[in-house]
Every structure is written in structure tokens, then in C-alpha cells.
mmCIF file of C-alpha atoms and ligand atoms in Angstrom:
data_model
loop_
_atom_site.group_PDB
_atom_site.id
_atom_site.type_symbol
_atom_site.label_atom_id
_atom_site.label_comp_id
_atom_site.label_asym_id
_atom_site.label_seq_id
_atom_site.Cartn_x
_atom_site.Cartn_y
_atom_site.Cartn_z
ATOM 1 C CA MET Y 1 -84.057 -49.362 -29.016
ATOM 2 C CA SER Y 2 -82.184 -48.472 -32.220
ATOM 3 C CA LYS Y 3 -79.645 -45.532 -32.407
ATOM 4 C CA ARG Y 4 -81.824 -43.372 -33.814
ATOM 5 C CA ASP Y 5 -84.518 -44.053 -31.287
ATOM 6 C CA ARG Y 6 -81.556 -43.541 -28.573
ATOM 7 C CA ASN Y 7 -80.831 -40.247 -30.213
ATOM 8 C CA ALA Y 8 -84.334 -39.241 -30.287
ATOM 9 C CA VAL Y 9 -84.523 -39.998 -26.539
ATOM 10 C CA GLY Y 10 -81.388 -38.026 -25.820
ATOM 11 C CA ILE Y 11 -82.334 -34.802 -27.357
ATOM 12 C CA PHE Y 12 -85.810 -35.026 -25.906
ATOM 13 C CA ASN Y 13 -84.061 -35.478 -22.230
ATOM 14 C CA ARG Y 14 -81.740 -32.418 -23.084
ATOM 15 C CA PHE Y 15 -84.994 -30.643 -24.176
ATOM 16 C CA LEU Y 16 -86.529 -31.028 -20.817
ATOM 17 C CA ASP Y 17 -82.969 -29.834 -19.116
ATOM 18 C CA LEU Y 18 -83.506 -27.024 -20.646
ATOM 19 C CA LEU Y 19 -87.493 -26.647 -19.507
ATOM 20 C CA TYR Y 20 -86.543 -28.229 -15.935
ATOM 21 C CA PRO Y 21 -82.967 -27.477 -15.528
ATOM 22 C CA ALA Y 22 -81.336 -30.075 -13.286
ATOM 23 C CA ILE Y 23 -79.803 -27.672 -10.662
ATOM 24 C CA CYS Y 24 -81.193 -26.668 -7.201
ATOM 25 C CA GLU Y 25 -82.379 -23.127 -7.669
ATOM 26 C CA ILE Y 26 -81.022 -21.935 -4.351
ATOM 27 C CA CYS Y 27 -77.339 -24.131 -3.987
ATOM 28 C CA GLN Y 28 -76.705 -24.865 -7.745
ATOM 29 C CA ALA Y 29 -76.204 -28.890 -6.832
ATOM 30 C CA SER Y 30 -77.382 -30.879 -9.406
ATOM 31 C CA LEU Y 31 -80.421 -32.791 -9.199
ATOM 32 C CA THR Y 32 -82.363 -36.189 -10.156
ATOM 33 C CA HIS Y 33 -85.925 -35.999 -8.579
ATOM 34 C CA GLY Y 34 -87.293 -33.786 -11.036
ATOM 35 C CA TYR Y 35 -88.193 -30.952 -8.546
ATOM 36 C CA SER Y 36 -86.202 -27.521 -8.004
ATOM 37 C CA LEU Y 37 -84.274 -27.754 -4.772
ATOM 38 C CA CYS Y 38 -82.017 -30.054 -3.104
ATOM 39 C CA ASP Y 39 -83.219 -32.006 0.160
ATOM 40 C CA ASP Y 40 -80.725 -29.548 2.316
ATOM 41 C CA CYS Y 41 -82.539 -26.167 0.891
ATOM 42 C CA ARG Y 42 -85.772 -27.417 1.031
ATOM 43 C CA ASN Y 43 -85.320 -28.381 4.738
ATOM 44 C CA GLU Y 44 -83.670 -25.104 5.654
ATOM 45 C CA LEU Y 45 -86.316 -22.850 4.139
ATOM 46 C CA PRO Y 46 -87.488 -21.101 6.885
ATOM 47 C CA ARG Y 47 -91.163 -22.422 8.004
ATOM 48 C CA ILE Y 48 -93.709 -20.429 9.857
ATOM 49 C CA VAL Y 49 -94.068 -22.148 13.043
ATOM 50 C CA SER Y 50 -96.376 -21.424 16.308
ATOM 51 C CA PRO Y 51 -96.309 -18.797 17.489
ATOM 52 C CA PHE Y 52 -98.266 -16.951 14.693
ATOM 53 C CA CYS Y 53 -101.429 -14.864 14.551
ATOM 54 C CA LYS Y 54 -104.689 -17.201 14.364
ATOM 55 C CA LYS Y 55 -106.093 -14.746 12.041
ATOM 56 C CA CYS Y 56 -103.682 -13.529 9.581
ATOM 57 C CA GLY Y 57 -100.866 -15.965 10.154
ATOM 58 C CA GLU Y 58 -98.081 -13.285 11.208
ATOM 59 C CA PRO Y 59 -95.102 -15.230 12.647
ATOM 60 C CA PHE Y 60 -93.599 -13.799 16.279
ATOM 61 C CA ASP Y 61 -91.078 -14.325 18.142
ATOM 62 C CA GLY Y 62 -91.520 -15.569 21.849
ATOM 63 C CA ASN Y 63 -93.541 -17.289 24.243
ATOM 64 C CA ILE Y 64 -97.213 -16.444 23.094
ATOM 65 C CA ASN Y 65 -100.191 -18.954 23.536
ATOM 66 C CA ASP Y 66 -102.066 -20.211 21.002
ATOM 67 C CA GLU Y 67 -105.126 -18.432 20.661
ATOM 68 C CA PHE Y 68 -102.981 -15.062 20.057
ATOM 69 C CA ARG Y 69 -104.450 -12.692 17.326
ATOM 70 C CA CYS Y 70 -102.019 -9.581 16.320
ATOM 71 C CA GLN Y 71 -103.015 -6.223 17.105
ATOM 72 C CA ASN Y 72 -103.395 -5.764 13.164
ATOM 73 C CA CYS Y 73 -106.248 -8.076 13.458
ATOM 74 C CA ASP Y 74 -107.933 -6.536 16.201
ATOM 75 C CA ASP Y 75 -109.978 -4.517 14.065
ATOM 76 C CA LEU Y 76 -109.677 -6.009 10.580
ATOM 77 C CA LYS Y 77 -112.481 -6.997 8.797
ATOM 78 C CA ALA Y 78 -111.942 -10.231 7.089
ATOM 79 C CA ASP Y 79 -114.493 -12.441 5.590
ATOM 80 C CA PHE Y 80 -112.268 -15.453 5.947
ATOM 81 C CA SER Y 81 -111.915 -17.685 8.849
ATOM 82 C CA PHE Y 82 -108.000 -17.705 8.839
ATOM 83 C CA ALA Y 83 -105.283 -17.365 6.497
ATOM 84 C CA ARG Y 84 -101.959 -19.423 6.988
ATOM 85 C CA ALA Y 85 -98.572 -19.113 5.109
ATOM 86 C CA SER Y 86 -95.944 -21.837 4.732
ATOM 87 C CA LEU Y 87 -92.755 -19.902 4.557
ATOM 88 C CA LYS Y 88 -91.359 -16.579 6.316
ATOM 89 C CA GLY Y 89 -91.191 -13.523 3.973
ATOM 90 C CA LEU Y 90 -87.349 -13.477 3.813
ATOM 91 C CA ALA Y 91 -85.211 -12.725 0.685
ATOM 92 C CA LEU Y 92 -84.927 -16.683 -0.487
ATOM 93 C CA SER Y 93 -88.242 -17.059 -0.286
ATOM 94 C CA PHE Y 94 -89.325 -14.235 -2.120
ATOM 95 C CA ARG Y 95 -86.622 -15.171 -4.962
ATOM 96 C CA LEU Y 96 -88.409 -18.070 -5.611
ATOM 97 C CA VAL Y 97 -91.598 -16.797 -5.993
ATOM 98 C CA HIS Y 98 -90.209 -14.190 -8.169
ATOM 99 C CA GLY Y 99 -89.144 -16.565 -10.386
ATOM 100 C CA LEU Y 100 -92.753 -18.100 -10.407
ATOM 101 C CA LYS Y 101 -94.231 -14.838 -10.977
ATOM 102 C CA TYR Y 102 -92.117 -12.521 -13.671
ATOM 103 C CA GLN Y 103 -89.729 -15.100 -14.830
ATOM 104 C CA ARG Y 104 -92.494 -17.426 -16.341
ATOM 105 C CA GLN Y 105 -90.741 -20.285 -14.350
ATOM 106 C CA PHE Y 106 -93.672 -22.477 -13.948
ATOM 107 C CA PHE Y 107 -91.843 -25.495 -13.306
ATOM 108 C CA LEU Y 108 -91.061 -23.887 -9.874
ATOM 109 C CA ALA Y 109 -94.791 -24.510 -8.821
ATOM 110 C CA ARG Y 110 -94.410 -27.926 -8.635
ATOM 111 C CA GLU Y 111 -91.685 -27.590 -5.981
ATOM 112 C CA LEU Y 112 -93.113 -24.711 -4.060
ATOM 113 C CA ALA Y 113 -96.824 -26.525 -3.845
ATOM 114 C CA LEU Y 114 -94.856 -29.019 -1.510
ATOM 115 C CA PHE Y 115 -94.794 -26.138 0.937
ATOM 116 C CA LEU Y 116 -98.031 -25.464 0.610
ATOM 117 C CA ALA Y 117 -99.395 -29.406 1.085
ATOM 118 C CA GLU Y 118 -97.022 -29.645 4.421
ATOM 119 C CA THR Y 119 -98.789 -26.727 5.756
ATOM 120 C CA LEU Y 120 -102.332 -28.313 4.645
ATOM 121 C CA GLU Y 121 -101.379 -31.424 6.524
ATOM 122 C CA LYS Y 122 -99.958 -30.028 9.375
ATOM 123 C CA ASP Y 123 -102.219 -26.889 10.585
ATOM 124 C CA PRO Y 124 -104.965 -29.314 12.539
ATOM 125 C CA ARG Y 125 -107.478 -26.258 11.512
ATOM 126 C CA PHE Y 126 -107.394 -27.376 7.789
ATOM 127 C CA ALA Y 127 -109.339 -31.027 9.029
ATOM 128 C CA GLN Y 128 -111.959 -29.141 8.995
ATOM 129 C CA PHE Y 129 -111.461 -28.359 5.279
ATOM 130 C CA ASN Y 130 -110.770 -31.782 3.817
ATOM 131 C CA SER Y 131 -113.551 -31.630 1.161
ATOM 132 C CA ALA Y 132 -112.850 -27.972 0.411
ATOM 133 C CA ILE Y 133 -112.307 -26.771 -3.161
ATOM 134 C CA LEU Y 134 -109.123 -24.883 -4.017
ATOM 135 C CA VAL Y 135 -109.732 -21.723 -5.472
ATOM 136 C CA PRO Y 136 -106.733 -19.428 -6.922
ATOM 137 C CA VAL Y 137 -106.751 -15.790 -6.695
ATOM 138 C CA PRO Y 138 -106.959 -14.530 -10.395
ATOM 139 C CA LEU Y 139 -105.309 -12.157 -12.306
ATOM 140 C CA PHE Y 140 -106.900 -9.413 -14.989
ATOM 141 C CA TRP Y 141 -106.498 -11.217 -18.215
ATOM 142 C CA ARG Y 142 -104.339 -8.855 -19.642
ATOM 143 C CA ARG Y 143 -101.769 -8.966 -17.008
ATOM 144 C CA GLN Y 144 -102.104 -12.788 -17.112
ATOM 145 C CA GLN Y 145 -101.294 -12.766 -21.016
ATOM 146 C CA TRP Y 146 -98.377 -10.704 -20.242
ATOM 147 C CA ARG Y 147 -96.888 -12.900 -17.207
ATOM 148 C CA GLN Y 148 -98.022 -16.079 -19.548
ATOM 149 C CA GLY Y 149 -99.565 -17.559 -16.580
ATOM 150 C CA ASN Y 150 -100.969 -16.790 -13.316
ATOM 151 C CA GLN Y 151 -98.600 -17.967 -10.001
ATOM 152 C CA ALA Y 152 -101.696 -18.678 -7.803
ATOM 153 C CA TYR Y 153 -103.323 -21.267 -10.653
ATOM 154 C CA GLU Y 154 -99.870 -22.712 -10.854
ATOM 155 C CA LEU Y 155 -99.632 -23.375 -7.333
ATOM 156 C CA SER Y 156 -103.275 -24.357 -6.911
ATOM 157 C CA ARG Y 157 -103.236 -26.948 -9.879
ATOM 158 C CA GLU Y 158 -99.894 -28.316 -8.069
ATOM 159 C CA LEU Y 159 -101.603 -28.447 -4.580
ATOM 160 C CA SER Y 160 -104.620 -30.228 -6.132
ATOM 161 C CA ARG Y 161 -102.399 -32.951 -7.393
ATOM 162 C CA LEU Y 162 -100.986 -33.685 -4.423
ATOM 163 C CA SER Y 163 -103.632 -33.300 -2.172
ATOM 164 C CA GLY Y 164 -106.327 -34.263 -3.870
ATOM 165 C CA HIS Y 165 -108.587 -31.339 -3.561
ATOM 166 C CA GLU Y 166 -110.361 -30.100 -6.500
ATOM 167 C CA ASN Y 167 -109.012 -27.245 -8.232
ATOM 168 C CA ILE Y 168 -111.600 -24.623 -9.313
ATOM 169 C CA GLU Y 169 -111.083 -21.275 -11.098
ATOM 170 C CA ALA Y 170 -114.237 -20.098 -9.662
ATOM 171 C CA ILE Y 171 -112.924 -16.234 -9.195
ATOM 172 C CA LYS Y 172 -112.655 -13.562 -11.906
ATOM 173 C CA ARG Y 173 -110.833 -10.485 -12.003
ATOM 174 C CA ILE Y 174 -113.253 -8.391 -14.045
ATOM 175 C CA ARG Y 175 -111.267 -5.257 -13.994
ATOM 176 C CA PRO Y 176 -107.444 -4.259 -13.900
ATOM 177 C CA THR Y 177 -106.247 -3.240 -10.648
ATOM 178 C CA ASN Y 178 -103.378 -0.574 -9.655
ATOM 179 C CA THR Y 179 -100.322 -2.597 -8.374
ATOM 180 C CA GLN Y 180 -100.932 -2.831 -4.601
ATOM 181 C CA THR Y 181 -97.117 -2.715 -3.559
ATOM 182 C CA LYS Y 182 -97.219 0.857 -2.339
ATOM 183 C CA LEU Y 183 -100.626 0.715 -0.951
ATOM 184 C CA ASN Y 184 -101.816 0.668 2.836
ATOM 185 C CA ARG Y 185 -104.417 -1.716 3.545
ATOM 186 C CA LYS Y 186 -107.209 0.451 3.557
ATOM 187 C CA GLN Y 187 -106.003 2.352 0.138
ATOM 188 C CA ARG Y 188 -105.991 -1.595 -1.056
ATOM 189 C CA LEU Y 189 -109.557 -2.485 -0.222
ATOM 190 C CA SER Y 190 -110.995 0.565 -2.184
ATOM 191 C CA ASN Y 191 -108.551 -0.402 -4.907
ATOM 192 C CA LEU Y 192 -109.942 -4.013 -5.154
ATOM 193 C CA ARG Y 193 -113.647 -2.917 -4.866
ATOM 194 C CA ASP Y 194 -115.764 -4.965 -7.309
ATOM 195 C CA ALA Y 195 -112.759 -6.361 -8.838
ATOM 196 C CA PHE Y 196 -113.838 -9.843 -8.561
ATOM 197 C CA LYS Y 197 -116.975 -11.907 -9.675
ATOM 198 C CA ILE Y 198 -118.096 -15.350 -9.188
ATOM 199 C CA ARG Y 199 -117.751 -17.084 -12.707
ATOM 200 C CA LYS Y 200 -121.122 -18.240 -13.521
ATOM 201 C CA LYS Y 201 -120.060 -21.642 -14.803
ATOM 202 C CA HIS Y 202 -118.649 -22.663 -11.612
ATOM 203 C CA ALA Y 203 -121.587 -21.131 -9.299
ATOM 204 C CA SER Y 204 -123.267 -24.248 -8.394
ATOM 205 C CA THR Y 205 -120.050 -26.438 -8.171
ATOM 206 C CA ILE Y 206 -118.917 -24.240 -5.101
ATOM 207 C CA ALA Y 207 -122.815 -23.519 -3.361
ATOM 208 C CA LYS Y 208 -122.383 -24.887 -0.103
ATOM 209 C CA LYS Y 209 -118.901 -25.845 -0.154
ATOM 210 C CA LYS Y 210 -115.927 -24.912 1.998
ATOM 211 C CA VAL Y 211 -113.033 -23.048 -0.115
ATOM 212 C CA ILE Y 212 -109.430 -22.437 0.552
ATOM 213 C CA ILE Y 213 -107.830 -19.411 -1.378
ATOM 214 C CA ILE Y 214 -104.672 -20.101 -2.836
ATOM 215 C CA ASP Y 215 -102.432 -17.044 -3.434
ATOM 216 C CA ASP Y 216 -98.627 -16.480 -3.730
ATOM 217 C CA VAL Y 217 -98.277 -14.156 -0.920
ATOM 218 C CA PHE Y 218 -100.537 -12.849 1.583
ATOM 219 C CA THR Y 219 -99.708 -9.209 2.667
ATOM 220 C CA THR Y 220 -102.299 -7.268 4.335
ATOM 221 C CA GLY Y 221 -104.868 -9.392 3.424
ATOM 222 C CA ALA Y 222 -106.946 -7.195 1.406
ATOM 223 C CA THR Y 223 -107.131 -9.536 -1.720
ATOM 224 C CA ALA Y 224 -107.950 -12.666 0.517
ATOM 225 C CA HIS Y 225 -111.005 -10.246 2.301
ATOM 226 C CA GLU Y 226 -112.195 -9.156 -1.230
ATOM 227 C CA CYS Y 227 -112.175 -12.878 -2.680
ATOM 228 C CA SER Y 228 -113.378 -14.136 0.547
ATOM 229 C CA ARG Y 229 -116.395 -11.682 0.605
ATOM 230 C CA ILE Y 230 -117.552 -12.313 -2.911
ATOM 231 C CA LEU Y 231 -117.505 -16.176 -2.180
ATOM 232 C CA LYS Y 232 -119.458 -15.839 0.812
ATOM 233 C CA GLU Y 233 -121.787 -13.392 -0.502
ATOM 234 C CA ASP Y 234 -125.353 -14.684 -0.641
ATOM 235 C CA GLY Y 235 -124.402 -17.782 1.685
ATOM 236 C CA ARG Y 236 -123.055 -19.093 -1.389
ATOM 237 C CA VAL Y 237 -120.014 -20.855 0.332
ATOM 238 C CA THR Y 238 -119.820 -21.957 3.811
ATOM 239 C CA ASP Y 239 -116.543 -21.354 5.078
ATOM 240 C CA VAL Y 240 -113.228 -19.697 3.351
ATOM 241 C CA ALA Y 241 -109.604 -20.054 4.670
ATOM 242 C CA VAL Y 242 -106.691 -18.691 2.843
ATOM 243 C CA LEU Y 243 -103.533 -20.666 2.079
ATOM 244 C CA THR Y 244 -100.370 -18.663 0.911
ATOM 245 C CA LEU Y 245 -96.852 -19.514 0.247
ATOM 246 C CA ILE Y 246 -95.344 -16.467 2.043
ATOM 247 C CA ARG Y 247 -96.527 -14.168 4.642
ATOM 248 C CA GLY Y 248 -95.449 -10.799 3.374
HETATM 249 ZN ZN1 ZN Q 1 -79.795 -26.447 -3.002
HETATM 250 ZN ZN1 ZN Q 2 -102.979 -11.251 12.673
#
């Protein structure tokens, strides 16, 4: 390699370092493996483990049997079979999602999808979804343009790479919706009413298939329900599960 080539490689690597800073996002230890967390921080991020609600994935303390459903879910209308999240909704997990969502740190998706892949593999219910299609929750185009990307799509794409599941943007958000942070579930449901539509060009691809909806955070389940509802409308898809990074 000539000196000039070596210089070019050096400049290219420095450019990559700028794009993908080679330090752990949590403890700042330097990294060489191309992901965003060191092994210790990755292992220590609090996973959701049993017991958790079999419908919405909400974790609970104590000795509760495996068929447990939380009180919230008793009268919850949800068109998905179950929702499962990988990480507990603690400040540290939210900080990582925040980077991906609002600070354009899309390189984090590669790291965060590892947690989704882990949940996909460990929760036996996903065995029924082994040929399911991943469908990310869409943003309205204006919001996506402003954020320069969609965090759910980035996670879904990386999970597709890791798991081999096909990733299809089958749903479109057809109108802007107000931010849901301060709304309760009922208000969220009416806020989302008719906000989504199946993309015509993908309608036949997902027909009679199972779908796993991918999103960053599951809070009240209103978004997941509304997406499931239109996916299952007229018997289009046969079953829907939900996988998110965090249970908020
Ligand atoms: Zn670390
Ligand atoms: Zn529940």
C-alpha cells in the first residue's frame, strides 16, 4: 500500500470514527467491535424477565405465575396477540432511545437491535412467528423529515439483518398526530383513529402472513393496537405480535 493510500485509509477511518464514535455510550470505555456499548454495560442494562404481563409485557415484582395478565389488560382492547419489550423503562434505556430518536444517532440502532434479537430468541411465543414479517411503526412524513429518519424503521432494519425476518414498511401514517406523551390511553386511541393505512404496494406481500410490529417504546399500547387493527382488517394478516425495545 502506498503512503498516499495509507493516508487515505487513515482519513477514511477517522471519518468513520466521527460517524461511529468508538467509545461506549454509557461508560465511555473505548471500543473496537463496531457496536455502541461495552460488554459490561450491554450485560448490565436491565432486561425484562418473568414475571411480566402476558398481554402487554409490563414487568412485575414477586412470584406471579406465567399466565399473569395485569389489571390494565383486563379490559384492554388490543388486536395484537401479545406485546413484549426487551428493556425495563429506566432512565438509562430511555437515554439510548433518545439518542436514536431525537439526536440522529442512527448508529445506535445496530446496538439496540441486539436486545430485540435476544428477546425474539428467548421468548418461546415468538417461535410461532418464525416466518413473520417485521413492520415498523411509521412516522408522518413531515416528522420523519424533521428527525431525518424513523427510529422504529432503523431498529426493524437492523433486527431484520440479525434475525433474517423480512422488514417491510407496510404501514403508512396518513395524517400528523399530536404528541401522545401527556394523553391517557383513551385520548391516544382517538388521537390515532384513522391515522394509519396499509401501503397498497405491500398489501399482497403481507396477506395471510404473520406480522411483528416493531417500535422503540410501548407505553399504553394505543399505537400498537391501532396498527394491529388495520393489519388484521378484513383478515389481511393472520396474527400480530408486538416487539419494542422498552416497556415505558
Ligand atoms: Zn460501557
Ligand atoms: Zn398488561
